[in-house]
Tab-separated table of C-alpha atoms and ligand atoms in Angstrom:
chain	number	residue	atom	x	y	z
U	371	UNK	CA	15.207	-11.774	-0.142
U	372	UNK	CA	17.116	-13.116	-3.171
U	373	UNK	CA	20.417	-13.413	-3.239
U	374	UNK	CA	21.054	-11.027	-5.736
U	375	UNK	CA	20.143	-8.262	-3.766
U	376	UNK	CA	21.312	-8.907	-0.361
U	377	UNK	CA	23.782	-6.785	-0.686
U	378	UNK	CA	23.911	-4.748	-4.089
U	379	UNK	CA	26.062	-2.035	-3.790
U	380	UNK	CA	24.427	0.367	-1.924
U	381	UNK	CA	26.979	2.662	-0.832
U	382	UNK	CA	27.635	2.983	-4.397
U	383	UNK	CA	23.720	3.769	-5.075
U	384	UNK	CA	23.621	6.335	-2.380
U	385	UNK	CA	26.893	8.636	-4.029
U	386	UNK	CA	25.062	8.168	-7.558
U	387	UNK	CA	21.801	9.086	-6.679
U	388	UNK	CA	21.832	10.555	-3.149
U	389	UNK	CA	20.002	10.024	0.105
U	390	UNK	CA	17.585	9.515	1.004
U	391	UNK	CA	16.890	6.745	-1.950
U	392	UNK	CA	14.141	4.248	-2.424
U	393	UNK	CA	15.773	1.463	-3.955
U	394	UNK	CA	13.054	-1.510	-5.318
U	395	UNK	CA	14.375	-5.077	-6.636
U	396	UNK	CA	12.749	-6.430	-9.531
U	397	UNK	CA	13.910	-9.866	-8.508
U	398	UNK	CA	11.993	-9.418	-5.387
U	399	UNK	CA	8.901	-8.144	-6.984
U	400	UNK	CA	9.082	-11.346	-9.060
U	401	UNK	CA	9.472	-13.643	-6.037
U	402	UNK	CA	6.345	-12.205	-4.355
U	403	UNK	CA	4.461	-12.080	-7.231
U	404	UNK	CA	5.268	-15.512	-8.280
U	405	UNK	CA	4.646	-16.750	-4.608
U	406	UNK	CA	0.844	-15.877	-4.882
U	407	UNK	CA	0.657	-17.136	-8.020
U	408	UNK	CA	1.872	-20.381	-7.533
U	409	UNK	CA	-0.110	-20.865	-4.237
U	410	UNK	CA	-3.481	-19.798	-6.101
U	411	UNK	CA	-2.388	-21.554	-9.454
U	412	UNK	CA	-5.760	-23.915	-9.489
U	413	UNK	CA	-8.032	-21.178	-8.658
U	414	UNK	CA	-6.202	-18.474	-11.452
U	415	UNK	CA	-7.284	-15.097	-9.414
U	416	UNK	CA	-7.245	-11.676	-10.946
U	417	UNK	CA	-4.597	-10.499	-9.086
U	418	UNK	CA	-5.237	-6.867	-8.534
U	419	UNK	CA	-1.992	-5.022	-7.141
U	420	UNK	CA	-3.168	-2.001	-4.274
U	421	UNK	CA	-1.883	0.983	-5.719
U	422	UNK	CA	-1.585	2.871	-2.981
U	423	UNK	CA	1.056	0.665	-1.427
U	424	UNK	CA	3.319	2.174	-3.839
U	425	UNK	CA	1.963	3.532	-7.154
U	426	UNK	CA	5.440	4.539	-9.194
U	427	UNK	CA	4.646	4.411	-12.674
U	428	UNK	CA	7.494	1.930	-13.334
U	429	UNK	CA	6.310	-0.384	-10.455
U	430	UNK	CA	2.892	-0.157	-12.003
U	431	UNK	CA	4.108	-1.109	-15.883
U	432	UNK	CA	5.919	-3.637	-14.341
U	433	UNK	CA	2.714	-5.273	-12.590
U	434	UNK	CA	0.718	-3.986	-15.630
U	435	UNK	CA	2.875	-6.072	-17.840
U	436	UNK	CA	2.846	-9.332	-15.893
U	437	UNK	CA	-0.739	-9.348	-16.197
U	438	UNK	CA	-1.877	-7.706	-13.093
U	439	UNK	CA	-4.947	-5.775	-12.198
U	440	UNK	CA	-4.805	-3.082	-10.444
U	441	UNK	CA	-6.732	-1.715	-6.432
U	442	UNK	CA	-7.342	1.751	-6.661
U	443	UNK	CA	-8.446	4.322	-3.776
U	444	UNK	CA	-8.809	7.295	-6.048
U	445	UNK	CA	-9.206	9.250	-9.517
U	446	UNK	CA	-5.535	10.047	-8.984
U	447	UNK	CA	-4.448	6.299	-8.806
U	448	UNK	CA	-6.752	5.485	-10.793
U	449	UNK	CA	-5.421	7.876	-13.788
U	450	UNK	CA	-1.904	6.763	-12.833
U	451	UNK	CA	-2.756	3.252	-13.755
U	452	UNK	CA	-3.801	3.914	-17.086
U	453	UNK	CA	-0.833	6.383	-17.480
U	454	UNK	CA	1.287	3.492	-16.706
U	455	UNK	CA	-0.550	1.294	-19.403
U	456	UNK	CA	-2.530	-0.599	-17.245
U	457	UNK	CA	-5.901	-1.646	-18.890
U	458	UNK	CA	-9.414	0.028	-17.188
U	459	UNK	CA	-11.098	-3.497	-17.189
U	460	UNK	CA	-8.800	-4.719	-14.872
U	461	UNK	CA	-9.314	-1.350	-12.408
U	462	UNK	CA	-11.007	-2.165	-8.942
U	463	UNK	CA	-12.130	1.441	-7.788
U	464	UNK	CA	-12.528	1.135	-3.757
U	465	UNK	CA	-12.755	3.467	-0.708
U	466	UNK	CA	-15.687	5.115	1.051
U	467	UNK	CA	-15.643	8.753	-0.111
U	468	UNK	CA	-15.952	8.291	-4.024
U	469	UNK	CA	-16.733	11.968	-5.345
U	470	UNK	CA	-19.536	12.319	-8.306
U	471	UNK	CA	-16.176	13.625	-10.532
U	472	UNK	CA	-14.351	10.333	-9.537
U	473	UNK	CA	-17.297	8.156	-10.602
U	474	UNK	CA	-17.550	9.939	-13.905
U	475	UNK	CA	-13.995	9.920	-14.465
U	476	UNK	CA	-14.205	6.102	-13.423
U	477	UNK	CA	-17.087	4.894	-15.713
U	478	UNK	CA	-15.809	6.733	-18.540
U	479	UNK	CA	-12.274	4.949	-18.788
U	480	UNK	CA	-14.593	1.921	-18.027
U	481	UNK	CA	-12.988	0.085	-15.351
U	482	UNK	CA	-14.059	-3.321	-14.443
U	483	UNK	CA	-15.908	-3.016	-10.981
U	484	UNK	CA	-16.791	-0.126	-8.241
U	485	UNK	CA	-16.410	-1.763	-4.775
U	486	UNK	CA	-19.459	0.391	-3.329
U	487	UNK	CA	-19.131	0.582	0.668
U	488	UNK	CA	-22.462	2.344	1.544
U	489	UNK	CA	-26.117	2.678	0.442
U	490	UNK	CA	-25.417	6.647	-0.483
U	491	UNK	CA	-22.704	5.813	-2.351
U	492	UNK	CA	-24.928	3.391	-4.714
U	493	UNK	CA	-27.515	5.983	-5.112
U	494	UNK	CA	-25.150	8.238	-6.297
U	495	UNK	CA	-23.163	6.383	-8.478
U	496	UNK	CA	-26.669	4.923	-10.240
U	497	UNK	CA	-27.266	8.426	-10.988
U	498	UNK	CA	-23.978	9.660	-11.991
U	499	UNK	CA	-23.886	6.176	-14.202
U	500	UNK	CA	-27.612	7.224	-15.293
U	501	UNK	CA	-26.771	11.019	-16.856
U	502	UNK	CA	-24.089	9.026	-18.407
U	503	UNK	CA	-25.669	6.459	-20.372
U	504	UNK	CA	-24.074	3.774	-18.855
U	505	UNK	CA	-24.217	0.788	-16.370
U	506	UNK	CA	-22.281	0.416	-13.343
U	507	UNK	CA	-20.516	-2.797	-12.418
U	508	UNK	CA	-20.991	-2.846	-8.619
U	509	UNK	CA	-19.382	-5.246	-5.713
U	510	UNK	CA	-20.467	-4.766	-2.575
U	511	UNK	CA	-17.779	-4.253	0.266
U	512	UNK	CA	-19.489	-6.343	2.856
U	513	UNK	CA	-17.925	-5.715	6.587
U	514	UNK	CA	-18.169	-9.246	8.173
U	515	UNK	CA	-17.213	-7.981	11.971
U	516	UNK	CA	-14.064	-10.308	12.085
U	517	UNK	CA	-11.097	-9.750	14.179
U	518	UNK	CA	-8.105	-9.309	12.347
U	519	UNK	CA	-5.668	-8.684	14.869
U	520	UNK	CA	-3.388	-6.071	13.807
U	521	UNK	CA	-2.713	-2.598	14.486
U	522	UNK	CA	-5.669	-1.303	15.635
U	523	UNK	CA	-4.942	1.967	12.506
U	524	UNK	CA	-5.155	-0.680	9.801
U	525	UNK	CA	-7.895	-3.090	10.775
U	526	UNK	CA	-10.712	-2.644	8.661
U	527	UNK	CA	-13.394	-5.199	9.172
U	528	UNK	CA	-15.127	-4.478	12.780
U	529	UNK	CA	-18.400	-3.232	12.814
U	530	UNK	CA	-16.880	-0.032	14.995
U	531	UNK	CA	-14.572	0.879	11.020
U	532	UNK	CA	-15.530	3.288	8.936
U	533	UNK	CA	-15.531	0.271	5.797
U	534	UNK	CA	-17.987	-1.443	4.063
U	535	UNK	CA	-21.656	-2.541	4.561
U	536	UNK	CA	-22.824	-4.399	7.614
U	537	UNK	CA	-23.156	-7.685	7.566
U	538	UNK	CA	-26.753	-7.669	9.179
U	539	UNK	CA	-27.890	-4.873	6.186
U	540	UNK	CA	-26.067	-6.173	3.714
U	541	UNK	CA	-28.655	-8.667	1.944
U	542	UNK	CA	-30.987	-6.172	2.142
U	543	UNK	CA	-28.672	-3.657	0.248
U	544	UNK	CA	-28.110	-6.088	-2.707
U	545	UNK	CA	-31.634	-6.682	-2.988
U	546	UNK	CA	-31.981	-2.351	-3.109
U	547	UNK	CA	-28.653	-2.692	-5.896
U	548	UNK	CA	-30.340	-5.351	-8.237
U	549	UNK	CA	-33.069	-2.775	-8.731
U	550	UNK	CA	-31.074	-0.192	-9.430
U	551	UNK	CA	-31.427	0.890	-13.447
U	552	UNK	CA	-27.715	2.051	-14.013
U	553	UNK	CA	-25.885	-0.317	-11.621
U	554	UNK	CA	-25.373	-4.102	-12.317
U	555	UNK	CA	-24.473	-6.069	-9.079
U	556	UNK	CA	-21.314	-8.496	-10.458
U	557	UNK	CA	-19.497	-9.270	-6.860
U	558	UNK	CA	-18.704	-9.495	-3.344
U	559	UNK	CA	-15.812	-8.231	-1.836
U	560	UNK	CA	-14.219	-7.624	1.722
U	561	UNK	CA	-11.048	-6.001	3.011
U	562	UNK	CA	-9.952	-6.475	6.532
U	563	UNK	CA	-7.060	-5.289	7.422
U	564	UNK	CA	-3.520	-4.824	6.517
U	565	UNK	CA	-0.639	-6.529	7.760
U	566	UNK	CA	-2.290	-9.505	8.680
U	567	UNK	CA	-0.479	-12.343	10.377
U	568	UNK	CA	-2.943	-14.989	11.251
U	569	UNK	CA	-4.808	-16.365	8.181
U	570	UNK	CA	-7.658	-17.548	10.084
U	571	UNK	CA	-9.407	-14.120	9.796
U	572	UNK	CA	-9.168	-13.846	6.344
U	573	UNK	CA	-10.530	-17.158	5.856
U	574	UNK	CA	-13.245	-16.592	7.815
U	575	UNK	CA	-14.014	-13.698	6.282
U	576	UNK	CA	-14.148	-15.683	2.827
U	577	UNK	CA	-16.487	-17.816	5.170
U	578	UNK	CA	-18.722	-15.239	5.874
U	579	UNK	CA	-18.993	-13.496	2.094
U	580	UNK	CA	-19.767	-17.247	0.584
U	581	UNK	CA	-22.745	-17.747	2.843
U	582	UNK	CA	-23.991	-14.305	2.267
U	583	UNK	CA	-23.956	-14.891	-1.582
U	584	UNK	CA	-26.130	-18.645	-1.296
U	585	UNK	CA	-28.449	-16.828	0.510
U	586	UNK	CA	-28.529	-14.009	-2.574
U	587	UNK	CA	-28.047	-16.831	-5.250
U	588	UNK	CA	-31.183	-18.100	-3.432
U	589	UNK	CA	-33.255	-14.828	-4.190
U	590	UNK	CA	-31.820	-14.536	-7.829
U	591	UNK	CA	-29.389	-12.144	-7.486
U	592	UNK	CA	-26.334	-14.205	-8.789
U	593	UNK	CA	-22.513	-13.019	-8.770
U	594	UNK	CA	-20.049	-13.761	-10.722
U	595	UNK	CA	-16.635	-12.895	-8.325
U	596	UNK	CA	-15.614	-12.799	-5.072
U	597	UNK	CA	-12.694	-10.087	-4.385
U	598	UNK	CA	-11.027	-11.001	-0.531
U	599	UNK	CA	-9.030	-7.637	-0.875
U	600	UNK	CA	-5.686	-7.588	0.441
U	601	UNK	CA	-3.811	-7.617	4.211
U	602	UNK	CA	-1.479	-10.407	4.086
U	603	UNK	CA	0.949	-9.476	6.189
U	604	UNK	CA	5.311	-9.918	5.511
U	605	UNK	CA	8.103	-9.854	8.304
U	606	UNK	CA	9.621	-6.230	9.518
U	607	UNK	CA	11.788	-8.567	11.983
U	608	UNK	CA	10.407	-11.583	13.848
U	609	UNK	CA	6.565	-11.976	12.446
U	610	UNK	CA	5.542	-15.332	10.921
U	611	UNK	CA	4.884	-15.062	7.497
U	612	UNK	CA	1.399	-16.054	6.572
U	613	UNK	CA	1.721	-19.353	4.506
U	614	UNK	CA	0.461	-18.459	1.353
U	615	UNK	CA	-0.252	-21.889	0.205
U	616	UNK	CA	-2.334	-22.479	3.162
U	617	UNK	CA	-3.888	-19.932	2.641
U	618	UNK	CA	-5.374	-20.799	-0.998
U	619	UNK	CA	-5.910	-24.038	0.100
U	620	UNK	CA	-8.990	-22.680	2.504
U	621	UNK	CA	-10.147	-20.794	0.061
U	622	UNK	CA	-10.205	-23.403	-2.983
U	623	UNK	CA	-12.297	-25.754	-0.458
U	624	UNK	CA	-14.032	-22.676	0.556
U	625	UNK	CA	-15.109	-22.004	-3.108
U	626	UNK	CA	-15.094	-25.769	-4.298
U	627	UNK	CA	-18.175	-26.501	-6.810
U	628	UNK	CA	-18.771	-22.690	-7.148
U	629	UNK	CA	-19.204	-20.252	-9.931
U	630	UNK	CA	-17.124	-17.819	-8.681
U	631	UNK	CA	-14.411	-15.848	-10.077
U	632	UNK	CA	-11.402	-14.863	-7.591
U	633	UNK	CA	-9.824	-11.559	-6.989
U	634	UNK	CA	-7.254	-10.897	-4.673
U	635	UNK	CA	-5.962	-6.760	-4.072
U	636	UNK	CA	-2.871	-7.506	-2.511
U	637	UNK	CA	-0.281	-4.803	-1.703
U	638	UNK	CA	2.128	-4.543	0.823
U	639	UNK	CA	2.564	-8.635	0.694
U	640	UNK	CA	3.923	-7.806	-2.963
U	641	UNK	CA	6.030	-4.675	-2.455
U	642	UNK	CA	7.101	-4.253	1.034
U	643	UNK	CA	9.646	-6.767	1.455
U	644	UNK	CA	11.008	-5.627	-2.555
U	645	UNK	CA	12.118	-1.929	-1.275
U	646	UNK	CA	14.981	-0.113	1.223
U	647	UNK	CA	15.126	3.228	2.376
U	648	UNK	CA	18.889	4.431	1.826
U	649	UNK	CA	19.366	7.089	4.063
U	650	UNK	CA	22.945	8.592	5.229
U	651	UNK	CA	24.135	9.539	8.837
U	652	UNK	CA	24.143	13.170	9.520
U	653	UNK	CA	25.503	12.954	12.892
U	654	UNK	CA	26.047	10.945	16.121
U	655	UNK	CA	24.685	12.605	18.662
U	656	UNK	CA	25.930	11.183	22.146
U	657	UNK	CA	23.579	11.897	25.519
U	658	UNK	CA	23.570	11.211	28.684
U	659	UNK	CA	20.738	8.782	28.604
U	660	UNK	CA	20.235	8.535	24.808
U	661	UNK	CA	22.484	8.347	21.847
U	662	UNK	CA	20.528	9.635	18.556
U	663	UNK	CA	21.914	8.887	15.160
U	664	UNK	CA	20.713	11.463	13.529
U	665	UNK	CA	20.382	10.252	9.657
U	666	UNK	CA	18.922	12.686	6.433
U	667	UNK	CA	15.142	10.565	5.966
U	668	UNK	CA	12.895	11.656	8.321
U	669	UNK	CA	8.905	10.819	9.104
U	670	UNK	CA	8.075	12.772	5.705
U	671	UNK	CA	10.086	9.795	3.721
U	672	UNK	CA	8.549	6.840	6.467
U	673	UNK	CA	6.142	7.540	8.092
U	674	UNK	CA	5.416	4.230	9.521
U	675	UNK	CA	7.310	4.424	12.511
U	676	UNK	CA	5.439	7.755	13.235
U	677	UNK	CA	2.264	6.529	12.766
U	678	UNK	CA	1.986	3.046	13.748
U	679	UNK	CA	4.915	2.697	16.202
U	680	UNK	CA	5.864	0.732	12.811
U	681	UNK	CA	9.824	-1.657	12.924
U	682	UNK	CA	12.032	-1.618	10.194
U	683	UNK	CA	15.127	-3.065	10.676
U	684	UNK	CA	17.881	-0.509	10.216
U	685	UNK	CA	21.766	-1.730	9.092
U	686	UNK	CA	24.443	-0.161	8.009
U	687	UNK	CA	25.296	-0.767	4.482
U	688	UNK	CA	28.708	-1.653	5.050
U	689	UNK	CA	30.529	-3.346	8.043
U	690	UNK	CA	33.565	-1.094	9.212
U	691	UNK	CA	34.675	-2.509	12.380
U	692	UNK	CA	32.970	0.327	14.614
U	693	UNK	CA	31.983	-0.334	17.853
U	694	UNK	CA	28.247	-0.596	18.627
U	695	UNK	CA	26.197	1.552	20.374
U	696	UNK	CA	22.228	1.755	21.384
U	697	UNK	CA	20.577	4.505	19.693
U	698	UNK	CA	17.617	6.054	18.574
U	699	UNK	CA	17.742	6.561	14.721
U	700	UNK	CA	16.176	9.546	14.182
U	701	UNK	CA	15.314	12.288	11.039
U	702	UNK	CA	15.616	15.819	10.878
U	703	UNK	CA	12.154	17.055	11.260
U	704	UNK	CA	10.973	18.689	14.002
U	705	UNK	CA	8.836	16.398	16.407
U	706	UNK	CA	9.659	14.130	18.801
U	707	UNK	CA	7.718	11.512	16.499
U	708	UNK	CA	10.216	11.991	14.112
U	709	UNK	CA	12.212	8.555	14.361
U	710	UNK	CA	13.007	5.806	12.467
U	711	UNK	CA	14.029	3.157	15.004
U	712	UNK	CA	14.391	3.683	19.091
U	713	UNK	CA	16.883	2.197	20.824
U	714	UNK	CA	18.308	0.055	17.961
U	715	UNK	CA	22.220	-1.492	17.996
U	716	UNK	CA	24.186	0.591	15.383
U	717	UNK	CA	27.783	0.729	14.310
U	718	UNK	CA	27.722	4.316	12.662
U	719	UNK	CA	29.615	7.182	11.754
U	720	UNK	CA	28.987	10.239	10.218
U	721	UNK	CA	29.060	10.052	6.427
U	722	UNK	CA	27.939	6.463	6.475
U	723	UNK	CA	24.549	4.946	4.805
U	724	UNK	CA	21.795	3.010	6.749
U	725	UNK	CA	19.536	0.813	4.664
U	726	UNK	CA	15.982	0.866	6.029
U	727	UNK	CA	14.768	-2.428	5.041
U	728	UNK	CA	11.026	-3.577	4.127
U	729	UNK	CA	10.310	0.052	2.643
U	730	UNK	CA	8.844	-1.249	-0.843
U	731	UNK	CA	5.221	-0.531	1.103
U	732	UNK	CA	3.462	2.620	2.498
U	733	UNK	CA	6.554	4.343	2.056
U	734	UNK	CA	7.223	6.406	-0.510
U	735	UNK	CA	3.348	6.287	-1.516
U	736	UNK	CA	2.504	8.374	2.111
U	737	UNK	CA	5.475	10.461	1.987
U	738	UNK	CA	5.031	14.460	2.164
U	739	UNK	CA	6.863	17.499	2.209
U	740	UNK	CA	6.339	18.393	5.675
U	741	UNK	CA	9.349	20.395	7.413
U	742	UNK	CA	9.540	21.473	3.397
U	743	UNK	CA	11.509	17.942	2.553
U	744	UNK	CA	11.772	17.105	-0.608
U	745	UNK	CA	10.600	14.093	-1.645
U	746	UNK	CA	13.448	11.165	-2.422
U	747	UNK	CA	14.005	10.041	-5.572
U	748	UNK	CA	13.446	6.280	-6.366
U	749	UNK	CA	15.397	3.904	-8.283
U	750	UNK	CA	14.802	0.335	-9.936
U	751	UNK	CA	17.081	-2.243	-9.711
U	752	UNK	CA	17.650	-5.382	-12.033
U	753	UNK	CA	19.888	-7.618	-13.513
U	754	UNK	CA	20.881	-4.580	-16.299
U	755	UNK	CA	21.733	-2.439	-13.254
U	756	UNK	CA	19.782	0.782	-11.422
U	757	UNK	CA	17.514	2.597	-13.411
U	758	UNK	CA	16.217	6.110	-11.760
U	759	UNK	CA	11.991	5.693	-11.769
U	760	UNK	CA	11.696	8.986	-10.075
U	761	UNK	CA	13.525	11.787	-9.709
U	762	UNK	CA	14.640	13.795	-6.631
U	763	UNK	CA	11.939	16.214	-5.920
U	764	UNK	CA	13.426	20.395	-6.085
U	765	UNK	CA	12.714	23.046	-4.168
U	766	UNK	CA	11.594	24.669	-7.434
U	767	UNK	CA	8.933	21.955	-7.812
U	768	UNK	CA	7.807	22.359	-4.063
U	769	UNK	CA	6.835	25.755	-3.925
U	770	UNK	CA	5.681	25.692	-7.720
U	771	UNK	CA	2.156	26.101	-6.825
U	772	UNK	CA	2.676	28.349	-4.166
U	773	UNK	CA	1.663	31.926	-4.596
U	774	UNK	CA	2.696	35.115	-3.062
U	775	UNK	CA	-0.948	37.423	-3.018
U	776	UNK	CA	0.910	40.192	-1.477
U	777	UNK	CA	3.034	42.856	-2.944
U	778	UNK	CA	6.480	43.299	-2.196
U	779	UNK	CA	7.678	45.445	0.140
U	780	UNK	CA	10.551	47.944	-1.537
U	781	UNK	CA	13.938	46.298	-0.726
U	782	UNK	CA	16.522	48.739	0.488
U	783	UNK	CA	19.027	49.233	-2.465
V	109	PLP	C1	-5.037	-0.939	1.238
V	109	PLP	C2	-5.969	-1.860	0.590
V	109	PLP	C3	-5.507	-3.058	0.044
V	109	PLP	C4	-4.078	-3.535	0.178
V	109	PLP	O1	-3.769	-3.876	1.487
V	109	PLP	P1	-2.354	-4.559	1.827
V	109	PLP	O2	-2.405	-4.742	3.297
V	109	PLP	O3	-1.300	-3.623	1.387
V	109	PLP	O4	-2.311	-5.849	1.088
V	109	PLP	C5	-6.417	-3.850	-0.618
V	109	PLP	N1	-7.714	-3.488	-0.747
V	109	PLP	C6	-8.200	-2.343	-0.225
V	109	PLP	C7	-9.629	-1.997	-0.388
V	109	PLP	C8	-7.340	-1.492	0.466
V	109	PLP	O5	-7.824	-0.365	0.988
C-alpha cells in the first residue's frame, strides 16, 4: 500500500458519500500495474486486465488508457469495455457457455481472440463466424491437469473443472480447428486458478502449453501467442506474495528463442489490494458466548467471506481509545452466512466506520441485491481528491423492472 493512502480520510469519505463505500486508489492501481510491468519488461506482454474482477467504467478507462487489454467473461463485459473506450482488438472473450448472440455481438465489434474451451463451442462459433462473413481468431483454453492449490471454488485447471480442453484431446482439437473455414487458430491459452500463491503451478502450466505447441508447430499448425490467464494471488493477511519477478523470469527461459507473443489476464493481482469496503457500525451486540458487531455491508456488498470462507482484514478507521473485544463482524442480511469476519479483535462503537481492506477484487463486481440491498456506491481516489465512479444504487432503480401483473385491490378510503 502506498503511503498516500494508508490512511486517507476515511471517516470523512464515509459522511460524504455514505456506507457502505467502495473506495479504489489510483496510486495503488499504478503500483500493481507497474509491478507486472516491470517484472515482464523484456518479454512486453499484452496485459489484458479480467474484467470481472471489477469492471467500473472508470477502473476500465483507467486500464484502457494505460494501454491495457482487456479479459472478458461475457457480452455484458464485453460491451462495457468498449463503453469505457477500450479498443475490441485488445478484447480476450473467455468462459465456457458463449451464446450464438455473444459470438455475433463479439465478432462484429471485432475483438482480438475467442479463448474457445470445448469442441461444441468451435463448431458453433465457425458457423456463427460463417453466416457472418467473417473469420474467427481462436485460442484454445488447454486444461493441463495441474494443481494449483487454492480454494478448491477457484481452481480451474484439474481435469475434474468444468474449463478448457483436455490435455490428452487437445492436439487433436487443433488439428479439427485448423480445418475449420471461418475460424483461424492464433494461440494457446490456460487459466488455472485464482488466488494463486505458489508460482510453481503456473509455471508449469506454461511448461505444459509450450510443449503442446512444438508438437503442433511440428504438424504445421503454427501460433503466434501464448495467453497464461490470470491467478496470481495478493495478501488478505499473512499469504506470501508471489514474486512477480520470479515469476517472468521462468517464463522468459520458458519462451527463450520462441516466436511467441505473451498475454497475461490478470485481475485480482491488479485490483484487490487497490480497494476498501467502508462500512459503518450499526450496533454492538454483546452475547453470552459471542459478541457481533453488527455493521451496514452485508454478503450482498462481499460476498467473499460467504462464499469462500474468504479474510479481509477489518479496522476501524480511526483509533479512539476503546477497549477491544472479540467479535464476529457481521451484515444485516438474513443468514447465518452473512459475515464479514468471525471472531476478529475490534475496538468499535456504534456510529463508527470499519474499513474492509483488499476489496478492489470480486467485490463490488459479485455484489447483488439480495435482502433488497442496494448496491454501494463507489468512489475513486487520487492525488486531485475523491471522485464518485458510481452512484448509490435507489430503491427506485431496484424495483424498476419489476412489474405488478395483478390488479389492485380497492383500498379502503
Ligand atoms: C477470472 C479469470 C481471470 C482473472 O483471474 P484473477 O485470479 O483475478 O487474476 C483471468 N482469466 C480468466 C479466463 C478468468 O476466468
Amino acid at each position: 500500500m502506498s503511503e498516500y493512502c494508508e490512511r486517507p480520510a476515511y471517516t470523512a469519505l464515509a459522511k460524504e458519500f455514505g456506507t457502505p463505500l467502495y473506495v479504489y486508489s489510483k496510486a495503488d492501481l499504478d503500483e500493481a500495474l507497474l509491478a507486472y510491468r516491470s517484472a515482464f519488461s523484456q518479454l512486453n506482454p499484452l496485459i489484458c486486465y479480467a474484467v470481472k474482477a471489477n469492471g467500473n467504467l472508470s477502473i476500465l478507462q483507467y486500464f484502457a488508457g494505460l494501454g491495457c487489454g482487456f479479459d472478458t467473461v461475457s457480452g455484458g463485459e464485453i460491451a462495457r469495455v468498449l463503453q469505457a473506450g477500450g479498443s475490441a482488438d485488445k478484447i480476450i472473450f473467455s468462459g465456457v457457455g458463449k451464446s450464438e448472440a455473444e459470438m455475433v455481438f463479439a465478432l462484429q465489434a471485432g475483438i482480438k481472440c475467442f479463448n474457445v474451451e470445448s469442441l461444441p463451442e468451435l463448431e458453433r462459433l465457425n458457423a456463427v463466424a460463417g453466416r457472418l462473413g467473417k473469420v474467427a481468431p481462436v485460442s484454445l483454453r488447454i486444461n493441463p491437469d495441474v494443481d494449483a492449490q487454492t480454494h478448491p471454488y477457484i481452481s480451474t485447471g484439474l481435469k475434474a473443472n468444468k474449463f478448457g480442453i483436455a490435455m490428452s484431446v487437445a492436439e487433436e482439437a487443433y488439428r479439427y480447428a485448423a480445418a475449420l473455414p471461418h475460424v483461424a487458430v492464433t494461440g494457446i491459452d490456460c487459466h488455472i486458478g485464482s488466488q494463486l500463491i505458489a508460482l510453481e503451478p503456473l509455471i508449469e502450466a506454461c511448461e505444459r502449453l509450450l510443449h503442446l505447441t512444438d508438437r503442433l508447430a511440428e504438424q504445421g499448425i503454427a501460433l503466434q501467442h501464448i495467453d497464461l490467464g490470470g491467478g496470481v494471488g495478493i495478501v488478505y493477511r499473512d499469504e506470501q506474495q508471489p514474486d512477480l519477478v520470479q515469476y517472468a523470469d521462468a517464463v522468459r527461459r520458458l519462451l527463450d528463442g520462441r516466436k511467441l507473443d505473451l498475454i497475461l489476464e490478470p485481475g485480482r493481482s491488479l485490483v484487490g489490494n487497490a480497494g476498501v469496503l467502508l462500512t459503518r457500525v450499526e450496533y454492538v451486540k454483546r452475547g453470552e458466548e459471542k459478541n457481533f458487531v453488527i455493521v451496514d455491508a452485508a454478503m450482498n456488498d462481499l460476498m467473499r467471506p460467504a462464499l469462500y470462507q474468504a479474510y479481509h482484514a477489518i479496522e476501524n478507521a480511526e483509533d479512539k481509545g476503546l477497549p477491544e473485544i472479540v467479535a464476529d463482524i457481521v451484515g444485516p442480511v438474513c443468514e447465518t452466512g452473512d459475515f464479514l469476519g468471525k471472531d476478529r479483535r475490534i475496538a468499535a462503537e456504534e456510529g463508527d466506520v470499519l474499513i474492509v481492506r483488499s476489496a478492489g477484487a470480486y467485490a463490488a463486481s459479485m455484489a447483488g441485491n439480495y435482502n433488497t440491498r442496494c448496491r454501494a456506491a463507489e468512489v475513486w481516489l487520487d492525488g486531485s481528491g475523491a471522485r464518485l465512479i458510481r452512484r448509490r444504487e435507489t430503491i427506485e432503480d431496484m424495483l424498476a423492472n419489476e412489474l405488478c401483473c395483478f390488479r389492485q385491490p380497492e383500498r379502503d378510503k
